[in-house]
Short mmCIF file of C-alpha atoms in Angstrom, two decimals:
data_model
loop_
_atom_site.label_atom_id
_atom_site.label_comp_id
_atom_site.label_asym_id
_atom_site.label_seq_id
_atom_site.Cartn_x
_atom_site.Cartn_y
_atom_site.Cartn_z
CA UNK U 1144 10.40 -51.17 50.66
CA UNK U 1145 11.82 -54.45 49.95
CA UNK U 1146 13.18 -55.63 46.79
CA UNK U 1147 13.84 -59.24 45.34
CA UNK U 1148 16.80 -59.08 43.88
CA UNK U 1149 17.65 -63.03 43.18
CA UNK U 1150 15.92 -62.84 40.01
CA UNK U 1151 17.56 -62.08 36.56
CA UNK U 1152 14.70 -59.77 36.07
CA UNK U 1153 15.04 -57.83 38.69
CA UNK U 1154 18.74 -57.16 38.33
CA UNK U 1155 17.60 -54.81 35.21
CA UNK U 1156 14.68 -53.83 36.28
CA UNK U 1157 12.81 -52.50 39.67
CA UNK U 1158 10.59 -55.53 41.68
CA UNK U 1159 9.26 -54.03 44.77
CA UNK U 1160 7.42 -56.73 46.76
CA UNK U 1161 5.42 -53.97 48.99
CA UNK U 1162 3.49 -52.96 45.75
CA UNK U 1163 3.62 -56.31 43.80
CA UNK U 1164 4.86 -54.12 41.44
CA UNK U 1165 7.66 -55.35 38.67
CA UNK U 1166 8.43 -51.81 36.82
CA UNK U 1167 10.84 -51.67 33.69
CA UNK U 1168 10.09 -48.40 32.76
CA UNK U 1169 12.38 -46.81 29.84
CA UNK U 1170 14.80 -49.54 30.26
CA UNK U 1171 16.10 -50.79 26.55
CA UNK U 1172 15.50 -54.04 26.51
CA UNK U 1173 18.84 -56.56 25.16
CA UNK U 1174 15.59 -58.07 23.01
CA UNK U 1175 12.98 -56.90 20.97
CA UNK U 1176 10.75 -59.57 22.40
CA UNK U 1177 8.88 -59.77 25.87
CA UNK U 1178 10.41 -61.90 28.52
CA UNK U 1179 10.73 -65.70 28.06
CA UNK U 1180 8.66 -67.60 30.44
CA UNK U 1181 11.69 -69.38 32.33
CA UNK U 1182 12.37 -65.27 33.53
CA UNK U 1183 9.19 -64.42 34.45
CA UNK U 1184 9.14 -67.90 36.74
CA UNK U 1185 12.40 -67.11 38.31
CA UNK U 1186 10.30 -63.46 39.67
CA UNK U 1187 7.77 -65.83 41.25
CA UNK U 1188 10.76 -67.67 42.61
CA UNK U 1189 11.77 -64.62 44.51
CA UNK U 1190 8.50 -64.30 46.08
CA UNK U 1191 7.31 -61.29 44.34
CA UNK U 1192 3.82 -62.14 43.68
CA UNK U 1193 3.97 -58.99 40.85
CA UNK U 1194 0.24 -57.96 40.83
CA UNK U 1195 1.28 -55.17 38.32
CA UNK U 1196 3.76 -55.34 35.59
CA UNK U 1197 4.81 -52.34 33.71
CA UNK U 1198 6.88 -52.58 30.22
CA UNK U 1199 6.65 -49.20 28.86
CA UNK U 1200 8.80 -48.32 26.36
CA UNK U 1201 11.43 -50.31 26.62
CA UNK U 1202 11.66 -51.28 22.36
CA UNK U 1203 9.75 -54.24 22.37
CA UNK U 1204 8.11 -55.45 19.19
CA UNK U 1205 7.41 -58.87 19.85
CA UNK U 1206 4.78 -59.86 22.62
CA UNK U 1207 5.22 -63.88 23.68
CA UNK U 1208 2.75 -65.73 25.88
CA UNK U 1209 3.07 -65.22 29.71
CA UNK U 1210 3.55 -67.87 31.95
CA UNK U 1211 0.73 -68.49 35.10
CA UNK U 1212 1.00 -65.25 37.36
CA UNK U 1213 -1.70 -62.69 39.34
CA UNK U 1214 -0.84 -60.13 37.59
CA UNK U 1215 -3.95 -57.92 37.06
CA UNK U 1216 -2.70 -54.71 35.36
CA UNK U 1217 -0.40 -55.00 32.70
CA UNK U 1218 1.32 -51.83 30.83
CA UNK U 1219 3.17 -52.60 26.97
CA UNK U 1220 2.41 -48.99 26.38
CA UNK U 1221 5.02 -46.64 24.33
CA UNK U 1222 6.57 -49.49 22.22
CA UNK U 1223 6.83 -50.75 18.70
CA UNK U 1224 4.80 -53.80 19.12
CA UNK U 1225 3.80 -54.83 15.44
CA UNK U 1226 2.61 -58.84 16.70
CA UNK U 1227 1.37 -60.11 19.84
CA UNK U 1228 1.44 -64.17 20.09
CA UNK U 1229 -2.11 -65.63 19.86
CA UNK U 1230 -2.98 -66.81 23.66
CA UNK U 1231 -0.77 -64.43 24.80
CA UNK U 1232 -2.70 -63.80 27.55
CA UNK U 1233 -4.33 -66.86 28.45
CA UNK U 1234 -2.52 -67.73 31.53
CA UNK U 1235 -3.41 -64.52 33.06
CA UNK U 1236 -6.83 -65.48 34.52
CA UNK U 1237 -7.02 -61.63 36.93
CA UNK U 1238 -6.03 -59.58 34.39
CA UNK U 1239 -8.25 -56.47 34.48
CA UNK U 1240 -6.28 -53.99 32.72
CA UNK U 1241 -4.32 -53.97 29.46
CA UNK U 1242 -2.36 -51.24 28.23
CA UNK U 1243 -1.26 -51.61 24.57
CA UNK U 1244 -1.44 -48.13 23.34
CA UNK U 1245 1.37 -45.92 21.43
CA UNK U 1246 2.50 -49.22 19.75
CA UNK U 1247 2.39 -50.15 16.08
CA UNK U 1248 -0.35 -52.71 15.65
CA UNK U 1249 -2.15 -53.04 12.83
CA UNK U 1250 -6.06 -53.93 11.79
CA UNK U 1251 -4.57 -57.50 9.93
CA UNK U 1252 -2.49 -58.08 12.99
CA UNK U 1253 -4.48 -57.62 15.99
CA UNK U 1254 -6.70 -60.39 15.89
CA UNK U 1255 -9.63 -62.05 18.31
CA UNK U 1256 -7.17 -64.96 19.20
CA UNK U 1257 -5.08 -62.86 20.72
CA UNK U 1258 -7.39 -62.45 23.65
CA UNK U 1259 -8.25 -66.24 24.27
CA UNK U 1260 -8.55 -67.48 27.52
CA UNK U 1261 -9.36 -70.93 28.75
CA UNK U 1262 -12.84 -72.51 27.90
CA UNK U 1263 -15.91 -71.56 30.10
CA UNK U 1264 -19.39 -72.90 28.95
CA UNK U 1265 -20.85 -69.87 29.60
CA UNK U 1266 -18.60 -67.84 27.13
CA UNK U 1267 -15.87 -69.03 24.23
CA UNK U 1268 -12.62 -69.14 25.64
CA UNK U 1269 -13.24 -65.17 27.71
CA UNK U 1270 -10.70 -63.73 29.78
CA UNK U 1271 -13.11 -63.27 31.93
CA UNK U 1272 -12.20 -60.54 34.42
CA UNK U 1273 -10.44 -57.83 31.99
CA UNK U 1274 -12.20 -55.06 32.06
CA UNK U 1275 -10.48 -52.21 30.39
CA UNK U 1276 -8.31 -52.25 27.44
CA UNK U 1277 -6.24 -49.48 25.51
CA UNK U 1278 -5.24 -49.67 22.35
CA UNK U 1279 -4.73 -45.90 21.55
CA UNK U 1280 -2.44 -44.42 19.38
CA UNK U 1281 -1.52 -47.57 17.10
CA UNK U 1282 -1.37 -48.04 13.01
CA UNK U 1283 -5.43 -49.40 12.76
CA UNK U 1284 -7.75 -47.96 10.42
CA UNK U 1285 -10.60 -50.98 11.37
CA UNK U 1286 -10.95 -53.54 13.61
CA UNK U 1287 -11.90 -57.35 12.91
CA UNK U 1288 -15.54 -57.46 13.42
CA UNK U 1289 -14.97 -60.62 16.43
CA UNK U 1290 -11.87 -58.87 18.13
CA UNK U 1291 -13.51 -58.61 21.16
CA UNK U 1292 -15.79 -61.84 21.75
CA UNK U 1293 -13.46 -63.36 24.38
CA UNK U 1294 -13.60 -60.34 26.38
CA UNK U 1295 -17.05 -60.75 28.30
CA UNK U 1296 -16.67 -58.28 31.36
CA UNK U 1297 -15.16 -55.74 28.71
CA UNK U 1298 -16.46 -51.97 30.39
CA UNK U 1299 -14.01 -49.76 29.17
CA UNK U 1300 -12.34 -49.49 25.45
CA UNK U 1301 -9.81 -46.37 24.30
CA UNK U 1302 -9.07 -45.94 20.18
CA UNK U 1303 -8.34 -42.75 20.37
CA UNK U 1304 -5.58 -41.30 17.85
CA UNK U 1305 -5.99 -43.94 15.17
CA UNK U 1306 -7.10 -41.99 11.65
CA UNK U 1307 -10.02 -44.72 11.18
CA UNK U 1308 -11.81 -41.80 9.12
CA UNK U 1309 -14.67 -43.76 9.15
CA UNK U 1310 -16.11 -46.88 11.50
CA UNK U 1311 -17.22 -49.13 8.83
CA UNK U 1312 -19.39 -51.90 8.95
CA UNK U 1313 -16.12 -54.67 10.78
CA UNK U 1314 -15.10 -52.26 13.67
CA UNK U 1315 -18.98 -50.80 14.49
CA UNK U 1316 -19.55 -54.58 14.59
CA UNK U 1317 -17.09 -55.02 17.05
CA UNK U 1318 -18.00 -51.85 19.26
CA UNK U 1319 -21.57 -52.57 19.32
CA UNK U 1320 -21.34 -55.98 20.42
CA UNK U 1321 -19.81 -54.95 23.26
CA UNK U 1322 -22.50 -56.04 25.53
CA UNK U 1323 -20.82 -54.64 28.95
CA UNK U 1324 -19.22 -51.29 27.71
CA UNK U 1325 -19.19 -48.05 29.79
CA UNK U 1326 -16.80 -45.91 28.59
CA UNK U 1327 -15.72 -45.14 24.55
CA UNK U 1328 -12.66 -43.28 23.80
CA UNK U 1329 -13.17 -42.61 20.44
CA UNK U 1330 -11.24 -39.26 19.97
CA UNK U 1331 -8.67 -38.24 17.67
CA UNK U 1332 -9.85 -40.28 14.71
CA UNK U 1333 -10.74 -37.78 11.93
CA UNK U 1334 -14.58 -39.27 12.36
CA UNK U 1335 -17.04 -37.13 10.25
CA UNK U 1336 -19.74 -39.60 11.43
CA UNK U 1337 -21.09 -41.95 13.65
CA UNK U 1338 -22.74 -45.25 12.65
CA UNK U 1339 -26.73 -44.52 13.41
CA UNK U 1340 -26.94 -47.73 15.81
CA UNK U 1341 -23.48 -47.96 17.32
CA UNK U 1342 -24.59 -47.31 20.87
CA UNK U 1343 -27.72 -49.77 20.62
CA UNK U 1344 -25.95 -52.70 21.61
CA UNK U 1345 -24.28 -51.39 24.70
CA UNK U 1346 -27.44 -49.96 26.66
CA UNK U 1347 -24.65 -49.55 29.68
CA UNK U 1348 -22.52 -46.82 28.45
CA UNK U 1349 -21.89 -43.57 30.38
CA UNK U 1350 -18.68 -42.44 28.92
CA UNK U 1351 -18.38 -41.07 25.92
CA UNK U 1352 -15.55 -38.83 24.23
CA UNK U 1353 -15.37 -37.34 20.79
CA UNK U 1354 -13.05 -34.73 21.18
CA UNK U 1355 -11.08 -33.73 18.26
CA UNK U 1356 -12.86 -35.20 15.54
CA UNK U 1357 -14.50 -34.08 12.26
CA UNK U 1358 -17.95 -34.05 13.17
CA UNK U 1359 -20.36 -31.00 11.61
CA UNK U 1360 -23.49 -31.58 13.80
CA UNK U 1361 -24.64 -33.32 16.86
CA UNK U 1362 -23.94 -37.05 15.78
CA UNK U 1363 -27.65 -38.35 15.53
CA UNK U 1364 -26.65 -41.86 16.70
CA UNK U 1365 -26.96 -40.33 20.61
CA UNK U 1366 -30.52 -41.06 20.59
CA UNK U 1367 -29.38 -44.07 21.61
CA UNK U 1368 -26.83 -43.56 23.90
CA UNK U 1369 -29.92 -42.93 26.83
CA UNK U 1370 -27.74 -44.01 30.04
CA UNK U 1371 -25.13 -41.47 28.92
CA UNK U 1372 -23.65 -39.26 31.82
CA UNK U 1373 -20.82 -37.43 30.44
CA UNK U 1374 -19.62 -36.49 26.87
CA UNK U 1375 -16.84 -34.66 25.03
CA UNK U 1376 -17.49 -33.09 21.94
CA UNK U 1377 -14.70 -30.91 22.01
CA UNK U 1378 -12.45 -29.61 19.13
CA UNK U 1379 -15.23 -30.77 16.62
CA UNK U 1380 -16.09 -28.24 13.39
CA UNK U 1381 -19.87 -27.99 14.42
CA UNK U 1382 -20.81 -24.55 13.48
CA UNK U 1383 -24.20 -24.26 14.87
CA UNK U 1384 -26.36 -26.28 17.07
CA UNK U 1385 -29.98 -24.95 16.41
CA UNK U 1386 -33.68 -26.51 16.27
CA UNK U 1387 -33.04 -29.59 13.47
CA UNK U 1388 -29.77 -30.09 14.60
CA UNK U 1389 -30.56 -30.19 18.84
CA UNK U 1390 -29.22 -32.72 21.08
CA UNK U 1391 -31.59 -35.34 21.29
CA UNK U 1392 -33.27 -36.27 24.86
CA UNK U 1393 -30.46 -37.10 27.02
CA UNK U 1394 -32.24 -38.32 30.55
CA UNK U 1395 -28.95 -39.24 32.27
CA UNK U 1396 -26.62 -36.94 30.53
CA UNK U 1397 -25.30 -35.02 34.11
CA UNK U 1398 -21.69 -33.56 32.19
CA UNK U 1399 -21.14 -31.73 28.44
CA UNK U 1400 -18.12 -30.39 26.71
CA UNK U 1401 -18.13 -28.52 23.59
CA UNK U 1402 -14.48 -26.53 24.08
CA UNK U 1403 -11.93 -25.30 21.59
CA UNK U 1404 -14.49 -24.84 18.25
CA UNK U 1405 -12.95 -23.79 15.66
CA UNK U 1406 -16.18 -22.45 14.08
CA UNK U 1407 -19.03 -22.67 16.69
CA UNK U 1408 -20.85 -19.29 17.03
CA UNK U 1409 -24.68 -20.06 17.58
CA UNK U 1410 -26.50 -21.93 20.58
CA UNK U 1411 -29.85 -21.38 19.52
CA UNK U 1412 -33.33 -21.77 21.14
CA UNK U 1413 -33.89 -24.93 22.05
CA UNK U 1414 -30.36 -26.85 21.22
CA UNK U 1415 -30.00 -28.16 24.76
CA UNK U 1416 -33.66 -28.66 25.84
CA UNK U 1417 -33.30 -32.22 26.05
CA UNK U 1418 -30.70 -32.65 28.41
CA UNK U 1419 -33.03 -32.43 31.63
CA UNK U 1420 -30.29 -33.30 34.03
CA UNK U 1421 -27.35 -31.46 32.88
CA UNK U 1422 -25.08 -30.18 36.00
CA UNK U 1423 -22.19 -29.14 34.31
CA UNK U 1424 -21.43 -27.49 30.92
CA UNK U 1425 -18.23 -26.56 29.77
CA UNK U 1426 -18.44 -23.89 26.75
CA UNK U 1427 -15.11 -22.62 26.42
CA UNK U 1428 -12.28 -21.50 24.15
CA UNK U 1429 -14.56 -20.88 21.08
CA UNK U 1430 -13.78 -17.83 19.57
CA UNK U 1431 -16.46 -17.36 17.12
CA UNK U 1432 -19.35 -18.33 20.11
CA UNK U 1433 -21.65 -15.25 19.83
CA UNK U 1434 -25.07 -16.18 20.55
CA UNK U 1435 -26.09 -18.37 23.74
CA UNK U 1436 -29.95 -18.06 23.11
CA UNK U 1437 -32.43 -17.41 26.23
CA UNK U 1438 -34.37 -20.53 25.24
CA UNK U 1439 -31.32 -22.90 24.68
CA UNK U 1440 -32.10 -24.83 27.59
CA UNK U 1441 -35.85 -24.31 28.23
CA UNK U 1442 -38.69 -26.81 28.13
CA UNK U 1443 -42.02 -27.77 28.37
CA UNK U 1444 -42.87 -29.32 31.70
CA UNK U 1445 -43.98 -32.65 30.88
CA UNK U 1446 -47.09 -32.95 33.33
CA UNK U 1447 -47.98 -29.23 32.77
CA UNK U 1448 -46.60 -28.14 29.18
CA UNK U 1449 -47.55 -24.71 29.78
CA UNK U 1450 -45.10 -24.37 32.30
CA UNK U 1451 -41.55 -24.20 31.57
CA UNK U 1452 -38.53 -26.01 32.94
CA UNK U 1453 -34.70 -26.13 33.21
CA UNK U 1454 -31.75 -28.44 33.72
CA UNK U 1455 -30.30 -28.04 37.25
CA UNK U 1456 -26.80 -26.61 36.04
CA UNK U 1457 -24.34 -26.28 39.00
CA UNK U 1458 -21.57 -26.10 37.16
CA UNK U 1459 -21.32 -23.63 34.24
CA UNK U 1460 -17.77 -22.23 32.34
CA UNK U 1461 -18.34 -20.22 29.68
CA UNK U 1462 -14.91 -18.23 29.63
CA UNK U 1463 -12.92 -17.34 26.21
CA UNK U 1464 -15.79 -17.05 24.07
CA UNK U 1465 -16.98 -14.07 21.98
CA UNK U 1466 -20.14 -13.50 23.73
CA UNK U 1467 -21.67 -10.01 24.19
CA UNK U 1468 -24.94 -10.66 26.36
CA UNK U 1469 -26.03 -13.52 29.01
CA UNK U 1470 -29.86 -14.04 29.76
CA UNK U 1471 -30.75 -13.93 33.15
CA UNK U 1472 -33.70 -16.84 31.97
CA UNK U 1473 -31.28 -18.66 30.00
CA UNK U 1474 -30.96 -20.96 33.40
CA UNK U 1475 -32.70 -20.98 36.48
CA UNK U 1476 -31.39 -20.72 40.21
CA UNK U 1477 -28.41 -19.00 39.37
CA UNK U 1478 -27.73 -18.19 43.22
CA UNK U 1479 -27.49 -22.50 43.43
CA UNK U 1480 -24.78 -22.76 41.47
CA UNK U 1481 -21.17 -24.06 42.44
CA UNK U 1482 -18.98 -22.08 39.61
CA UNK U 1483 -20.12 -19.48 36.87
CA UNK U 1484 -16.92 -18.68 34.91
CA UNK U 1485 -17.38 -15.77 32.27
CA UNK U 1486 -14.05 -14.27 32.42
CA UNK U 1487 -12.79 -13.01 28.88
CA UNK U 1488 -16.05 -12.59 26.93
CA UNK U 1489 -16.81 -9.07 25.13
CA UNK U 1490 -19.03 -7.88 27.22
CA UNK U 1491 -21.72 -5.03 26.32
CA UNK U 1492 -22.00 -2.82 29.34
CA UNK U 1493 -26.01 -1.69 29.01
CA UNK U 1494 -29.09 -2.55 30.23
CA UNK U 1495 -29.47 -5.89 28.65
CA UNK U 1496 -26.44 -6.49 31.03
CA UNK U 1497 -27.82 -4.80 34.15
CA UNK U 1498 -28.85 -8.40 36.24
CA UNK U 1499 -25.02 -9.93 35.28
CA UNK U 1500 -23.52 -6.67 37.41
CA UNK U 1501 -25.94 -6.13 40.24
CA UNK U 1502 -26.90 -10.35 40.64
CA UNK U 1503 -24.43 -12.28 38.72
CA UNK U 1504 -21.47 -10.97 40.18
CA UNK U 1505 -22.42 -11.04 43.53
CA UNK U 1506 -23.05 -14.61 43.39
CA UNK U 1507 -19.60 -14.84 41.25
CA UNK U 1508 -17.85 -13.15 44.03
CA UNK U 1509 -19.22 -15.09 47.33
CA UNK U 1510 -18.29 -18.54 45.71
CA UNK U 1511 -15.59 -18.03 42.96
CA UNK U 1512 -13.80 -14.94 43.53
CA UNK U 1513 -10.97 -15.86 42.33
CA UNK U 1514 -12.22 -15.79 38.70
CA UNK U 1515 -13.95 -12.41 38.86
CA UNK U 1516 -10.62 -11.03 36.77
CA UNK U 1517 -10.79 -10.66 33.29
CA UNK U 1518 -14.62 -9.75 33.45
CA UNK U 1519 -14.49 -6.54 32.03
CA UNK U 1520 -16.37 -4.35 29.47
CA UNK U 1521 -15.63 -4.22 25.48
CA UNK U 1522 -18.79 -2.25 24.70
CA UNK U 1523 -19.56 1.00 24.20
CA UNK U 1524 -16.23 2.33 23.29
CA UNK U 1525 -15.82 4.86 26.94
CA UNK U 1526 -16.68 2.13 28.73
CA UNK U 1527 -14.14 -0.23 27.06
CA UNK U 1528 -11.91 -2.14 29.97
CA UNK U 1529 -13.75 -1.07 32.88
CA UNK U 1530 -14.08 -4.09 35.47
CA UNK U 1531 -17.41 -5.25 35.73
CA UNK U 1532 -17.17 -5.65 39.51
CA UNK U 1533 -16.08 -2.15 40.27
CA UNK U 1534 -19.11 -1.17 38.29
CA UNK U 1535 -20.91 -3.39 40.79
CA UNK U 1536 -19.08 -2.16 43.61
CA UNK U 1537 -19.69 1.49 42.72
CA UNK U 1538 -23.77 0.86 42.21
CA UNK U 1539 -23.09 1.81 38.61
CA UNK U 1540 -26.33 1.73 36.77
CA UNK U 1541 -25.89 0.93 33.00
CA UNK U 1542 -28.11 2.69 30.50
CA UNK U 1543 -29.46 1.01 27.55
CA UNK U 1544 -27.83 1.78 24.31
CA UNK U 1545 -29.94 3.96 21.53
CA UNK U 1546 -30.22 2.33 17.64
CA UNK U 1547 -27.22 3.88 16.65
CA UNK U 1548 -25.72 1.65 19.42
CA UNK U 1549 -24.50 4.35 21.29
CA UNK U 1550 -24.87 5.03 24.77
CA UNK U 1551 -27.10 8.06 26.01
CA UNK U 1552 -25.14 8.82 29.33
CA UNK U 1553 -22.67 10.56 26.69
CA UNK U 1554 -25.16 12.82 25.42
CA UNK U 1555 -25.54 14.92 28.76
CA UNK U 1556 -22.31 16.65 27.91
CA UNK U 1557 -23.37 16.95 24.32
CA UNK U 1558 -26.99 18.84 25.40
CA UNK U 1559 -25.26 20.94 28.21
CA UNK U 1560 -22.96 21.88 25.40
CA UNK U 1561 -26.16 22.56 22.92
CA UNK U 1562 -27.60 24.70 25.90
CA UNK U 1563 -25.21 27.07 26.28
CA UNK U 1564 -24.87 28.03 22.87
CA UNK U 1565 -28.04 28.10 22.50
CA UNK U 1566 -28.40 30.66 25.59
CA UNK U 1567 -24.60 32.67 24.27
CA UNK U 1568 -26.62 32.49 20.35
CA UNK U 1569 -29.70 34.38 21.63
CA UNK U 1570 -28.15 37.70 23.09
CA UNK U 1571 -25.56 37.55 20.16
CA UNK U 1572 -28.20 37.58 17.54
CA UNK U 1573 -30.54 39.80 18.97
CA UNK U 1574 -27.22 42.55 19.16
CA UNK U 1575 -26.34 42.04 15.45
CA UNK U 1576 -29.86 42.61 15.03
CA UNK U 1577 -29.96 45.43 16.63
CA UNK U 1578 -26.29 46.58 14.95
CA UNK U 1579 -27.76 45.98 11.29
CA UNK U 1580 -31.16 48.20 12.26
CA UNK U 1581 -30.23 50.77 13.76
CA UNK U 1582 -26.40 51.14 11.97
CA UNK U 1583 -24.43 51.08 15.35
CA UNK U 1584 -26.46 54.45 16.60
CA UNK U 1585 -26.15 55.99 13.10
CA UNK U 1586 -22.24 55.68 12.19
CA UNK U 1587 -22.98 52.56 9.55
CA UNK U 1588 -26.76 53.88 8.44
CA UNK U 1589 -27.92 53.16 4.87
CA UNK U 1590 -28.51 56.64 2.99
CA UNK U 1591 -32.23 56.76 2.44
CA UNK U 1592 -33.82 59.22 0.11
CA UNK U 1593 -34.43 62.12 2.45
CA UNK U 1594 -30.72 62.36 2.85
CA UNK U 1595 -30.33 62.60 -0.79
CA UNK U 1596 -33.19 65.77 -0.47
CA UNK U 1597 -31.79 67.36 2.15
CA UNK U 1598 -28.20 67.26 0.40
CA UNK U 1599 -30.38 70.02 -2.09
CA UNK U 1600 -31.86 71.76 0.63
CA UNK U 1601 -30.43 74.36 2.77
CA UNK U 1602 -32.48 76.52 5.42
CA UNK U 1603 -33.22 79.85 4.75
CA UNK U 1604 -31.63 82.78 7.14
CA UNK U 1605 -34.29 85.09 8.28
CA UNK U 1606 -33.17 88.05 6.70
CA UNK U 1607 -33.70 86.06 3.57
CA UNK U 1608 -37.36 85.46 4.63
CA UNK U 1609 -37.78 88.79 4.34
#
């Protein structure tokens, strides 16, 4: 590694001329605002051609324009930026990457200007080539309708952890004109909706995330998200997601979260028919999660609708969830898949549960085993903690419970029992029978009345005979 160290820059912070990289990170900063441009010009002096510039919190809350340089990722994260001069970033014709998150700007202060670049007759004044901007974790409850219009070859755009509430009418303007978008980071924002036709304009994005929001039901303005590949819906308040409220069709949609919620208990038939290409579903962490219907995923075969058909799932976690039973048709080509995590689930041990020991396992066991612990029983009550693999290993075959919800393997012990007392009862009764009718052999006989007559009678001698 070399490093320039003939710049005033450089004698603060770290310039390392193998990665083009100038680094202040976490150094306070003897101003509040960004580097004049007479510094920055003395680092090109040194011949460190800084491709990547990092000023993370280092106290600045002033941004001033930069001076002519290559730099094409730039990092103001973790600051107290409240203004950033307008054309601050003209000069910087690569930048692809902008990093203002965890600062303190404002709707009324971040404004379209800001992002001018140099006139092209194609576009305004663009900068042309950035291409992902953050602006996370700042003080804005809206955004100016035209903030982005000078950022053509915009593809990825993070807002997450700003309490917007609610995208009005300015910032859903401003997302949906986002022509080139791919990826949304919209979490964190106490959203309890989403604008019907936010994802109309931007027919290119595959990113979506939602986590940790205030939504109730599937957000109905996915019907037109249709190149969408992967989405978050994590930490959201939806309690059910039944026939009404189903995902819409979702062609491209590959990868689905719906983690951590707080009051999800009910996948019912038919909530995920429409996402024909899903490969991996995360369903974790949600304690109330009771019912995963059989039909959640099924569909009608478009060519033949009599015949059913399935998303190819490869990837399915379903661990920390209160479920009891798992269909063996609630997914198809279960011996295909990559990971089936069902660790910590209260599992009924019957026959509804038969296929998950003698075939689920298995599978669980030549590709995952090391998350076949925690998969034990919680149902019936004697067979409460058993490991669900030993049963497997031990050929245990589970009996179905009875409508009481008991299990009939416990009532051998309980006939045998019967059985003998019924087979002790039988001799025992038929001796006090015989006790009470025949008086023990006289000792305890009833007097009848020819006791009483012979107590009056005594036999004659024979010499009274005569």
């Amino acid at each position: 590694t070399a490093n320039a160290n003939t710049s005033v820059l450089c004698n603060t912070c770290n310039c390392n001329k193998d990665t083009a990289t100038f680094d202040c990170t976490e150094v306070k900063l003897n101003s509040t605002t960004s580097f004049p441009a007479e510094a920055w010009q003395s680092l090109n002096a040194t011949g460190l051609m800084a491709k990547k510039i990092i000023l993370k919190s280092t106290g600045l809350q002033r941004v001033i324009r930069f001076p002519a340089m290559n730099v094409t990722v730039l990092d103001l994260s973790f600051n107290d930026i409240e203004t950033i001069e307008s054309q601050c970033f003209i000069e910087l014709a690569q930048l692809e990457v902008l990093d203002l998150s965890h600062n303190r700007l404002r709707t009324d202060t971040l404004t379209p200007d800001i992002f001018e670049g140099h006139y092209s007759p194609e576009f305004f004044e663009p900068l042309i080539k950035l291409r992902e901007l953050r602006l996370g974790s700042n003080q804005m409850h809206s955004l100016n309708p035209d903030l982005f219009e000078n950022l053509p070859a915009l593809e990825v755009l993070s807002l997450e952890l700003n309490t917007f509430k609610v995208i009005d009418s300015q910032a859903e303007t401003a997302i949906s004109g986002i022509a080139a978008l791919v990826s949304l980071d919209l979490s964190y924002m106490e959203l309890e909706d989403i604008p019907t036709y936010l994802f109309h304009t931007p027919r290119g994005l595959r990113y979506l995330n939602l986590t940790g929001n205030l939504l109730k039901e599937v957000p109905a303005a996915l019907r037109r998200s249709e190149g969408l590949t992967w989405l978050s819906l994590d930490e959201n308040p939806i309690t059910s997601i039944v026939m009404g409220n189903e995902f819409p069709v979702m062609k491209n949609l590959t990868y689905l979260s719906m983690s951590y919620m707080p009051v999800l208990s009910v996948i019912g038939r038919g909530a995920m028919r429409g996402l024909v290409s899903l490969q991996e579903l995360h369903l974790t962490n949600n304690p109330h999660l009771g019912i995963l219907h059989q039909d959640a995923f099924a569909r009608n075969d478009t060519d033949n609708p009599e015949r059913l058909d399935w998303p190819p799932v490869r990837r399915l976690f379903l661990h920390n969830n209160a479920l009891k039973y798992l269909d063996a048709q609630m997914l198809v080509q279960w011996d295909a898949m990559e990971v089936i995590d069902i660790r910590v689930n209260p599992w009924s041990c019957d026959c509804t549960n038969r296929w998950v020991v003698s075939t689920l396992l298995p599978i669980i066991e030549r590709t995952t085993p090391a998350i076949l612990n925690n998969i034990v029983c919680d149902s019936p009550p004697q067979m409460q903690g058993i490991s669900m693999i030993d049963l497997e290993h031990q050929h245990t075959k589970l009996r179905c419970l009875d409508k009481a919800g008991n299990n009939p393997s416990n009532d051998g012990a309980l006939l045998m029992g019967l059985l003998i007392g019924v087979l002790v009862a039988i001799p025992l009764t038929a001796a006090i029978w015989c006790i009470y009718k025949r008086g023990c052999f006289g000792l305890f006989a009833r007097p009848g009345p020819a006791s009483y007559s012979r107590a009056f009678y005594s036999r004659t001698t024979l010499n009274e005979e005569f």
